[in-house]
């Protein structure tokens, strides 16, 4: 019996949609729209679920901050024992502020780390640098020496494994910019061993995002394991294996049991690592936060062009760019259920781009101007990919925790937006 709740923390109560037990129409009244709403309990339940699959394995969950970098969410996950996977000095600053106790559980990924970012991470005493090139290794060595520190490193290897996902979020092929070719790894570790201030302590891999089958994870762990064994044979003390993130979710309506898919994923990784004496690092992003969040938006207008219906919402691609960027699918639900006929419509925002849509040719009960709809699974790569395009302020965010609603980011003002500009 799974203790995991349904894939989403949503329910209709008296025909009104709730998220994490909070009535979405009341939240819209109080905080305005567009509004991101997250159910904290869903995030922590997922972290616990993932952790429970690895209880017998020495491991740390390093939440990938870029999926949703809200300070309140980082604090929440830090309190639940997570470390963090960061990709910039800015994300390091977020962890420092929200969860300073977790700095010793931070891994730093990214192909273009700058000297100041390395310095900040060395001073903060992070766990591991995931180094993506020999050139970066040389700079890191120089920074560590200058600061009198030792940088624990894992080379991020590219296992040349194809993961079936959108091309923009696939990273594990040799044609991608990420990591170093696994075939060159041993030579680069030899170079690393000769550099001052560098402790080659691990190997890391990350093959992409929104990966829905376990085979690519199994295959890449198998290849990385072989490398770890070779490196150990070469005399290296490899203590960490970072298996990356990328574990996907079901964005559609197909019935899916997150507990079962976590079990399959964990099995694949555990089998690949059996009897290997390393501390496992995992970098889940999307899986922990995507389904905990909705983007709540109000319908401004409806209209017909030719034989197409359009539902125009006050949220736009600057608030949630996934459909425009990845042709991503998001389910959309009315906040108040009505007994109305189905209609096929495009759900679009006010931004001046034809790519500004949330759904195309979507069949749903008719919605009318003034009504609210919820765009589902918007907790990951939603607000974190948002922008000011069309000079639109970014949405507010609220966190619902055990029924209590808390504003975690106020809506920006036009002054916030214009403040950095000079003329
Ligand atoms: C983006 C990223 C992740 C998280 O990916 P998800 O698909 O959100 O789990 C983990 N590790 C690295 C290096 C990343 O770039």
GROMACS .gro file of C-alpha atoms and ligand atoms in nm:
model
  438
    1UNK     CA    1   0.000   0.000   0.000
    2UNK     CA    2   0.137   0.334  -0.102
    3UNK     CA    3   0.110   0.619   0.144
    4UNK     CA    4   0.161   0.860  -0.140
    5UNK     CA    5  -0.132   1.088  -0.218
    6UNK     CA    6  -0.270   1.124  -0.567
    7UNK     CA    7  -0.022   1.270  -0.816
    8UNK     CA    8  -0.150   1.622  -0.751
    9UNK     CA    9  -0.249   1.800  -0.429
   10UNK     CA   10  -0.577   1.917  -0.585
   11UNK     CA   11  -0.939   1.843  -0.511
   12UNK     CA   12  -1.282   1.986  -0.586
   13UNK     CA   13  -1.475   2.055  -0.269
   14UNK     CA   14  -1.833   2.173  -0.327
   15UNK     CA   15  -1.741   2.223  -0.697
   16UNK     CA   16  -1.453   2.456  -0.607
   17UNK     CA   17  -1.092   2.368  -0.668
   18UNK     CA   18  -0.853   2.351  -0.374
   19UNK     CA   19  -0.476   2.324  -0.373
   20UNK     CA   20  -0.319   2.180  -0.060
   21UNK     CA   21  -0.656   2.233   0.109
   22UNK     CA   22  -0.675   2.605   0.024
   23UNK     CA   23  -0.964   2.739  -0.182
   24UNK     CA   24  -0.816   2.883  -0.500
   25UNK     CA   25  -1.091   3.140  -0.560
   26UNK     CA   26  -1.029   3.281  -0.211
   27UNK     CA   27  -0.655   3.300  -0.283
   28UNK     CA   28  -0.727   3.486  -0.607
   29UNK     CA   29  -0.944   3.736  -0.414
   30UNK     CA   30  -0.678   3.795  -0.154
   31UNK     CA   31  -0.358   3.794  -0.358
   32UNK     CA   32  -0.473   3.872  -0.712
   33UNK     CA   33  -0.384   3.689  -1.033
   34UNK     CA   34  -0.175   3.555  -1.193
   35UNK     CA   35  -0.066   3.372  -0.879
   36UNK     CA   36   0.156   3.072  -0.820
   37UNK     CA   37   0.023   2.845  -0.546
   38UNK     CA   38   0.235   2.563  -0.402
   39UNK     CA   39   0.138   2.285  -0.162
   40UNK     CA   40   0.434   2.245   0.076
   41UNK     CA   41   0.322   1.905   0.201
   42UNK     CA   42   0.337   1.766  -0.150
   43UNK     CA   43   0.700   1.878  -0.186
   44UNK     CA   44   0.808   1.725   0.143
   45UNK     CA   45   0.611   1.405   0.083
   46UNK     CA   46   0.794   1.356  -0.244
   47UNK     CA   47   1.132   1.417  -0.083
   48UNK     CA   48   1.044   1.162   0.185
   49UNK     CA   49   0.924   0.916  -0.077
   50UNK     CA   50   1.248   0.941  -0.271
   51UNK     CA   51   1.452   0.914   0.045
   52UNK     CA   52   1.259   0.608   0.162
   53UNK     CA   53   1.364   0.424  -0.153
   54UNK     CA   54   1.728   0.484  -0.068
   55UNK     CA   55   1.724   0.421   0.309
   56UNK     CA   56   1.969   0.135   0.272
   57UNK     CA   57   2.206   0.345   0.056
   58UNK     CA   58   2.430   0.623   0.188
   59UNK     CA   59   2.286   0.917  -0.004
   60UNK     CA   60   2.200   1.287  -0.009
   61UNK     CA   61   1.922   1.453  -0.206
   62UNK     CA   62   2.060   1.773  -0.357
   63UNK     CA   63   1.750   1.958  -0.476
   64UNK     CA   64   1.815   2.130  -0.811
   65UNK     CA   65   1.753   2.493  -0.716
   66UNK     CA   66   1.684   2.610  -1.071
   67UNK     CA   67   1.356   2.413  -1.085
   68UNK     CA   68   1.204   2.654  -0.832
   69UNK     CA   69   1.440   2.875  -0.640
   70UNK     CA   70   1.190   3.041  -0.402
   71UNK     CA   71   1.367   3.101  -0.070
   72UNK     CA   72   1.071   2.955   0.118
   73UNK     CA   73   1.093   2.631  -0.079
   74UNK     CA   74   1.469   2.607  -0.028
   75UNK     CA   75   1.416   2.661   0.345
   76UNK     CA   76   1.148   2.395   0.352
   77UNK     CA   77   1.365   2.138   0.174
   78UNK     CA   78   1.670   2.228   0.385
   79UNK     CA   79   1.463   2.163   0.698
   80UNK     CA   80   1.377   1.824   0.554
   81UNK     CA   81   1.740   1.726   0.521
   82UNK     CA   82   1.805   1.813   0.159
   83UNK     CA   83   2.121   1.954   0.016
   84UNK     CA   84   2.118   2.156  -0.305
   85UNK     CA   85   2.243   2.145  -0.661
   86UNK     CA   86   2.330   2.498  -0.771
   87UNK     CA   87   2.433   2.631  -1.111
   88UNK     CA   88   2.536   2.988  -1.027
   89UNK     CA   89   2.670   3.222  -0.762
   90UNK     CA   90   2.319   3.362  -0.741
   91UNK     CA   91   2.176   3.026  -0.647
   92UNK     CA   92   2.454   2.987  -0.390
   93UNK     CA   93   2.343   3.318  -0.238
   94UNK     CA   94   1.988   3.185  -0.215
   95UNK     CA   95   2.104   2.875  -0.026
   96UNK     CA   96   2.317   3.092   0.206
   97UNK     CA   97   2.013   3.295   0.297
   98UNK     CA   98   1.745   3.027   0.308
   99UNK     CA   99   1.932   2.724   0.441
  100UNK     CA  100   2.286   2.809   0.556
  101UNK     CA  101   2.309   2.483   0.749
  102UNK     CA  102   2.291   2.295   0.419
  103UNK     CA  103   2.594   2.462   0.255
  104UNK     CA  104   2.804   2.156   0.332
  105UNK     CA  105   2.556   1.956   0.119
  106UNK     CA  106   2.578   2.176  -0.190
  107UNK     CA  107   2.704   2.056  -0.526
  108UNK     CA  108   2.790   2.317  -0.788
  109UNK     CA  109   2.713   2.224  -1.151
  110UNK     CA  110   2.735   2.425  -1.472
  111UNK     CA  111   2.957   2.460  -1.780
  112UNK     CA  112   3.055   2.823  -1.725
  113UNK     CA  113   3.150   2.886  -1.364
  114UNK     CA  114   3.325   3.217  -1.310
  115UNK     CA  115   3.612   3.284  -1.070
  116UNK     CA  116   3.397   3.488  -0.829
  117UNK     CA  117   3.142   3.207  -0.816
  118UNK     CA  118   3.414   2.952  -0.741
  119UNK     CA  119   3.551   3.179  -0.468
  120UNK     CA  120   3.211   3.216  -0.305
  121UNK     CA  121   3.152   2.841  -0.314
  122UNK     CA  122   3.500   2.765  -0.174
  123UNK     CA  123   3.444   3.015   0.109
  124UNK     CA  124   3.105   2.862   0.180
  125UNK     CA  125   3.260   2.517   0.213
  126UNK     CA  126   3.036   2.337  -0.035
  127UNK     CA  127   3.052   1.961  -0.073
  128UNK     CA  128   3.149   1.919  -0.437
  129UNK     CA  129   3.223   2.103  -0.760
  130UNK     CA  130   3.089   1.920  -1.064
  131UNK     CA  131   3.358   2.027  -1.309
  132UNK     CA  132   3.270   2.025  -1.677
  133UNK     CA  133   3.603   2.081  -1.857
  134UNK     CA  134   3.977   2.064  -1.806
  135UNK     CA  135   3.998   2.440  -1.852
  136UNK     CA  136   3.755   2.490  -1.564
  137UNK     CA  137   3.963   2.253  -1.352
  138UNK     CA  138   4.272   2.469  -1.401
  139UNK     CA  139   4.086   2.785  -1.298
  140UNK     CA  140   3.935   2.612  -0.994
  141UNK     CA  141   4.280   2.492  -0.889
  142UNK     CA  142   4.416   2.847  -0.909
  143UNK     CA  143   4.123   2.986  -0.708
  144UNK     CA  144   4.154   2.718  -0.441
  145UNK     CA  145   4.529   2.783  -0.405
  146UNK     CA  146   4.470   3.158  -0.386
  147UNK     CA  147   4.220   3.110  -0.103
  148UNK     CA  148   4.415   2.836   0.075
  149UNK     CA  149   4.131   2.586   0.023
  150UNK     CA  150   4.093   2.244  -0.129
  151UNK     CA  151   3.814   2.193  -0.382
  152UNK     CA  152   3.653   1.850  -0.381
  153UNK     CA  153   3.562   1.778  -0.739
  154UNK     CA  154   3.371   1.533  -0.953
  155UNK     CA  155   3.418   1.549  -1.327
  156UNK     CA  156   3.079   1.559  -1.494
  157UNK     CA  157   3.106   1.290  -1.754
  158UNK     CA  158   2.898   1.263  -2.062
  159UNK     CA  159   2.799   0.896  -2.091
  160UNK     CA  160   2.667   0.932  -2.447
  161UNK     CA  161   2.327   0.795  -2.346
  162UNK     CA  162   2.018   0.906  -2.532
  163UNK     CA  163   1.727   1.002  -2.308
  164UNK     CA  164   1.391   1.035  -2.478
  165UNK     CA  165   1.285   1.388  -2.390
  166UNK     CA  166   1.257   1.726  -2.557
  167UNK     CA  167   1.583   1.809  -2.742
  168UNK     CA  168   1.625   2.132  -2.541
  169UNK     CA  169   1.639   1.937  -2.213
  170UNK     CA  170   1.844   1.639  -2.324
  171UNK     CA  171   2.206   1.671  -2.209
  172UNK     CA  172   2.374   1.330  -2.214
  173UNK     CA  173   2.480   1.292  -2.577
  174UNK     CA  174   2.836   1.355  -2.691
  175UNK     CA  175   2.700   1.633  -2.917
  176UNK     CA  176   2.584   1.833  -2.612
  177UNK     CA  177   2.785   2.107  -2.442
  178UNK     CA  178   2.773   1.937  -2.101
  179UNK     CA  179   3.049   1.748  -1.926
  180UNK     CA  180   3.351   1.570  -2.066
  181UNK     CA  181   3.351   1.259  -2.285
  182UNK     CA  182   3.358   0.958  -2.056
  183UNK     CA  183   3.635   0.809  -2.272
  184UNK     CA  184   3.867   1.099  -2.181
  185UNK     CA  185   3.785   1.094  -1.812
  186UNK     CA  186   4.076   0.889  -1.681
  187UNK     CA  187   4.330   1.118  -1.843
  188UNK     CA  188   4.160   1.426  -1.696
  189UNK     CA  189   4.154   1.271  -1.348
  190UNK     CA  190   4.530   1.215  -1.380
  191UNK     CA  191   4.564   1.583  -1.463
  192UNK     CA  192   4.338   1.673  -1.169
  193UNK     CA  193   4.553   1.470  -0.931
  194UNK     CA  194   4.855   1.673  -1.036
  195UNK     CA  195   4.684   2.009  -0.972
  196UNK     CA  196   4.723   2.180  -0.634
  197UNK     CA  197   4.408   2.252  -0.437
  198UNK     CA  198   4.206   1.982  -0.614
  199UNK     CA  199   4.072   1.666  -0.449
  200UNK     CA  200   3.923   1.428  -0.707
  201UNK     CA  201   3.651   1.289  -0.481
  202UNK     CA  202   3.370   1.183  -0.712
  203UNK     CA  203   3.220   1.132  -1.053
  204UNK     CA  204   2.899   1.298  -1.170
  205UNK     CA  205   2.652   1.258  -1.452
  206UNK     CA  206   2.326   1.424  -1.556
  207UNK     CA  207   2.164   1.312  -1.880
  208UNK     CA  208   1.868   1.546  -1.912
  209UNK     CA  209   1.531   1.644  -1.775
  210UNK     CA  210   1.175   1.508  -1.779
  211UNK     CA  211   1.299   1.153  -1.846
  212UNK     CA  212   1.013   0.911  -1.810
  213UNK     CA  213   1.177   0.573  -1.860
  214UNK     CA  214   1.434   0.416  -1.631
  215UNK     CA  215   1.657   0.263  -1.899
  216UNK     CA  216   1.866   0.576  -1.968
  217UNK     CA  217   1.932   0.615  -1.593
  218UNK     CA  218   2.028   0.248  -1.564
  219UNK     CA  219   2.256   0.271  -1.866
  220UNK     CA  220   2.432   0.588  -1.756
  221UNK     CA  221   2.486   0.460  -1.400
  222UNK     CA  222   2.630   0.142  -1.546
  223UNK     CA  223   2.882   0.339  -1.752
  224UNK     CA  224   2.971   0.569  -1.464
  225UNK     CA  225   3.015   0.275  -1.232
  226UNK     CA  226   3.269   0.123  -1.472
  227UNK     CA  227   3.460   0.452  -1.466
  228UNK     CA  228   3.455   0.466  -1.085
  229UNK     CA  229   3.602   0.117  -1.073
  230UNK     CA  230   3.872   0.208  -1.322
  231UNK     CA  231   3.957   0.523  -1.128
  232UNK     CA  232   3.977   0.326  -0.805
  233UNK     CA  233   4.211   0.087  -0.986
  234UNK     CA  234   4.418   0.392  -1.084
  235UNK     CA  235   4.453   0.473  -0.714
  236UNK     CA  236   4.187   0.747  -0.680
  237UNK     CA  237   3.976   0.771  -0.367
  238UNK     CA  238   3.634   0.818  -0.529
  239UNK     CA  239   3.378   0.863  -0.248
  240UNK     CA  240   3.086   1.027  -0.430
  241UNK     CA  241   2.878   0.924  -0.724
  242UNK     CA  242   2.641   1.199  -0.835
  243UNK     CA  243   2.369   1.042  -1.050
  244UNK     CA  244   2.215   1.380  -1.140
  245UNK     CA  245   1.847   1.469  -1.171
  246UNK     CA  246   1.604   1.446  -1.456
  247UNK     CA  247   1.343   1.211  -1.315
  248UNK     CA  248   1.020   1.312  -1.489
  249UNK     CA  249   0.653   1.342  -1.402
  250UNK     CA  250   0.322   1.274  -1.577
  251UNK     CA  251   0.195   1.608  -1.711
  252UNK     CA  252  -0.110   1.452  -1.871
  253UNK     CA  253  -0.413   1.270  -1.740
  254UNK     CA  254  -0.277   0.916  -1.775
  255UNK     CA  255  -0.310   0.744  -1.443
  256UNK     CA  256   0.035   0.725  -1.292
  257UNK     CA  257   0.151   0.633  -0.946
  258UNK     CA  258   0.452   0.843  -0.846
  259UNK     CA  259   0.538   0.587  -0.578
  260UNK     CA  260   0.570   0.314  -0.839
  261UNK     CA  261   0.777   0.523  -1.077
  262UNK     CA  262   1.008   0.630  -0.793
  263UNK     CA  263   1.050   0.264  -0.700
  264UNK     CA  264   1.146   0.171  -1.058
  265UNK     CA  265   1.387   0.462  -1.082
  266UNK     CA  266   1.546   0.383  -0.746
  267UNK     CA  267   1.577   0.015  -0.835
  268UNK     CA  268   1.758   0.098  -1.156
  269UNK     CA  269   2.007   0.319  -0.975
  270UNK     CA  270   2.055   0.086  -0.679
  271UNK     CA  271   2.113  -0.213  -0.904
  272UNK     CA  272   2.367  -0.020  -1.104
  273UNK     CA  273   2.555   0.070  -0.785
  274UNK     CA  274   2.529  -0.259  -0.599
  275UNK     CA  275   2.836  -0.320  -0.382
  276UNK     CA  276   3.005  -0.002  -0.498
  277UNK     CA  277   3.137   0.184  -0.194
  278UNK     CA  278   3.032   0.539  -0.271
  279UNK     CA  279   2.801   0.801  -0.124
  280UNK     CA  280   2.518   0.854  -0.373
  281UNK     CA  281   2.412   1.208  -0.461
  282UNK     CA  282   2.083   1.271  -0.643
  283UNK     CA  283   1.978   1.604  -0.792
  284UNK     CA  284   1.599   1.592  -0.829
  285UNK     CA  285   1.437   1.918  -0.933
  286UNK     CA  286   1.113   1.881  -1.124
  287UNK     CA  287   1.000   1.566  -0.944
  288UNK     CA  288   0.994   1.740  -0.605
  289UNK     CA  289   0.812   2.059  -0.699
  290UNK     CA  290   0.633   2.042  -1.036
  291UNK     CA  291   0.307   1.883  -0.929
  292UNK     CA  292   0.293   2.076  -0.603
  293UNK     CA  293   0.224   2.398  -0.792
  294UNK     CA  294  -0.047   2.560  -1.002
  295UNK     CA  295  -0.053   2.887  -1.187
  296UNK     CA  296  -0.384   3.050  -1.107
  297UNK     CA  297  -0.510   3.290  -1.371
  298UNK     CA  298  -0.825   3.484  -1.453
  299UNK     CA  299  -0.992   3.480  -1.791
  300UNK     CA  300  -0.993   3.833  -1.933
  301UNK     CA  301  -1.181   3.772  -2.255
  302UNK     CA  302  -1.302   3.500  -2.484
  303UNK     CA  303  -1.325   3.543  -2.856
  304UNK     CA  304  -1.370   3.363  -3.184
  305UNK     CA  305  -1.148   3.408  -3.490
  306UNK     CA  306  -1.288   3.214  -3.781
  307UNK     CA  307  -1.376   2.879  -3.635
  308UNK     CA  308  -1.122   2.901  -3.352
  309UNK     CA  309  -1.209   2.986  -2.994
  310UNK     CA  310  -0.962   3.175  -2.779
  311UNK     CA  311  -0.958   3.203  -2.402
  312UNK     CA  312  -0.739   3.500  -2.309
  313UNK     CA  313  -0.596   3.483  -1.958
  314UNK     CA  314  -0.415   3.737  -1.743
  315UNK     CA  315  -0.116   3.498  -1.721
  316UNK     CA  316   0.118   3.483  -2.017
  317UNK     CA  317   0.432   3.320  -2.149
  318UNK     CA  318   0.646   3.551  -1.938
  319UNK     CA  319   0.492   3.387  -1.629
  320UNK     CA  320   0.511   3.027  -1.756
  321UNK     CA  321   0.715   2.973  -2.069
  322UNK     CA  322   0.720   2.592  -2.086
  323UNK     CA  323   0.452   2.558  -2.356
  324UNK     CA  324   0.624   2.818  -2.575
  325UNK     CA  325   0.976   2.688  -2.513
  326UNK     CA  326   0.927   2.311  -2.511
  327UNK     CA  327   0.578   2.265  -2.660
  328UNK     CA  328   0.506   2.135  -2.310
  329UNK     CA  329   0.162   2.011  -2.216
  330UNK     CA  330  -0.012   2.148  -1.905
  331UNK     CA  331  -0.356   2.039  -1.791
  332UNK     CA  332  -0.594   2.328  -1.723
  333UNK     CA  333  -0.887   2.307  -1.481
  334UNK     CA  334  -1.169   2.550  -1.408
  335UNK     CA  335  -1.155   2.674  -1.050
  336UNK     CA  336  -1.533   2.652  -1.030
  337UNK     CA  337  -1.692   2.350  -1.187
  338UNK     CA  338  -1.988   2.425  -1.408
  339UNK     CA  339  -2.215   2.193  -1.594
  340UNK     CA  340  -2.133   2.324  -1.942
  341UNK     CA  341  -2.076   2.178  -2.285
  342UNK     CA  342  -1.723   2.103  -2.400
  343UNK     CA  343  -1.559   2.349  -2.631
  344UNK     CA  344  -1.228   2.338  -2.816
  345UNK     CA  345  -1.016   2.646  -2.746
  346UNK     CA  346  -0.667   2.789  -2.739
  347UNK     CA  347  -0.571   2.923  -2.396
  348UNK     CA  348  -0.348   3.224  -2.461
  349UNK     CA  349  -0.193   3.517  -2.277
  350UNK     CA  350  -0.180   3.889  -2.360
  351UNK     CA  351   0.182   3.890  -2.479
  352UNK     CA  352   0.251   3.989  -2.839
  353UNK     CA  353   0.382   3.654  -2.962
  354UNK     CA  354   0.193   3.372  -3.128
  355UNK     CA  355   0.398   3.141  -2.904
  356UNK     CA  356   0.217   3.293  -2.604
  357UNK     CA  357  -0.014   3.001  -2.535
  358UNK     CA  358  -0.079   2.753  -2.255
  359UNK     CA  359  -0.282   2.507  -2.460
  360UNK     CA  360  -0.388   2.470  -2.820
  361UNK     CA  361  -0.708   2.309  -2.943
  362UNK     CA  362  -0.787   2.201  -2.589
  363UNK     CA  363  -1.126   2.048  -2.531
  364UNK     CA  364  -1.274   2.161  -2.199
  365UNK     CA  365  -1.606   2.275  -2.054
  366UNK     CA  366  -1.666   2.630  -2.172
  367UNK     CA  367  -1.507   2.900  -1.957
  368UNK     CA  368  -1.622   3.262  -1.950
  369UNK     CA  369  -1.462   3.600  -1.894
  370UNK     CA  370  -1.403   3.676  -1.527
  371UNK     CA  371  -1.367   3.311  -1.430
  372UNK     CA  372  -1.055   3.151  -1.288
  373UNK     CA  373  -0.859   2.860  -1.427
  374UNK     CA  374  -0.565   2.669  -1.281
  375UNK     CA  375  -0.273   2.563  -1.499
  376UNK     CA  376  -0.143   2.244  -1.341
  377UNK     CA  377   0.205   2.112  -1.269
  378UNK     CA  378   0.352   2.461  -1.279
  379UNK     CA  379   0.572   2.428  -0.969
  380UNK     CA  380   0.891   2.350  -1.164
  381UNK     CA  381   1.045   2.574  -1.430
  382UNK     CA  382   0.752   2.814  -1.390
  383UNK     CA  383   0.844   3.121  -1.186
  384UNK     CA  384   1.214   3.032  -1.218
  385UNK     CA  385   1.194   3.077  -1.597
  386UNK     CA  386   0.969   3.382  -1.579
  387UNK     CA  387   1.065   3.719  -1.722
  388UNK     CA  388   0.949   4.078  -1.755
  389UNK     CA  389   0.879   4.046  -2.126
  390UNK     CA  390   0.621   4.302  -2.245
  391UNK     CA  391   0.701   4.496  -1.924
  392UNK     CA  392   0.485   4.269  -1.716
  393UNK     CA  393   0.551   4.234  -1.345
  394UNK     CA  394   0.604   3.881  -1.225
  395UNK     CA  395   0.332   3.697  -1.033
  396UNK     CA  396   0.308   3.665  -0.658
  397UNK     CA  397   0.361   3.324  -0.497
  398UNK     CA  398   0.193   3.163  -0.199
  399UNK     CA  399   0.279   2.848  -0.009
  400UNK     CA  400   0.010   2.638   0.156
  401UNK     CA  401   0.150   2.445   0.450
  402UNK     CA  402  -0.078   2.224   0.660
  403UNK     CA  403  -0.374   2.436   0.553
  404UNK     CA  404  -0.198   2.766   0.638
  405UNK     CA  405  -0.149   3.007   0.347
  406UNK     CA  406   0.162   3.224   0.339
  407UNK     CA  407   0.273   3.482   0.085
  408UNK     CA  408   0.630   3.386  -0.012
  409UNK     CA  409   0.682   3.644  -0.284
  410UNK     CA  410   0.484   3.962  -0.317
  411UNK     CA  411   0.369   4.071  -0.657
  412UNK     CA  412   0.628   4.301  -0.809
  413UNK     CA  413   0.545   4.665  -0.851
  414UNK     CA  414   0.611   4.865  -1.164
  415UNK     CA  415   0.877   5.047  -0.957
  416UNK     CA  416   1.056   4.717  -0.884
  417UNK     CA  417   1.064   4.650  -1.252
  418UNK     CA  418   1.187   4.990  -1.366
  419UNK     CA  419   1.426   5.067  -1.078
  420UNK     CA  420   1.750   4.947  -1.246
  421UNK     CA  421   1.698   5.160  -1.559
  422UNK     CA  422   1.867   5.494  -1.638
  423UNK     CA  423   1.761   5.747  -1.895
  424LIG     C1  424   1.853   2.091  -1.430
  424LIG     C2  425   1.945   1.998  -1.359
  424LIG     C3  426   1.896   1.909  -1.263
  424LIG     C4  427   1.749   1.895  -1.231
  424LIG     O1  428   1.679   1.839  -1.337
  424LIG     P1  429   1.525   1.796  -1.314
  424LIG     O2  430   1.484   1.747  -1.447
  424LIG     O3  431   1.452   1.916  -1.271
  424LIG     O4  432   1.526   1.689  -1.210
  424LIG     C5  433   1.987   1.832  -1.195
  424LIG     N1  434   2.121   1.840  -1.220
  424LIG     C6  435   2.171   1.923  -1.313
  424LIG     C7  436   2.316   1.928  -1.336
  424LIG     C8  437   2.085   2.005  -1.386
  424LIG     O5  438   2.135   2.087  -1.480
   0.00000   0.00000   0.00000
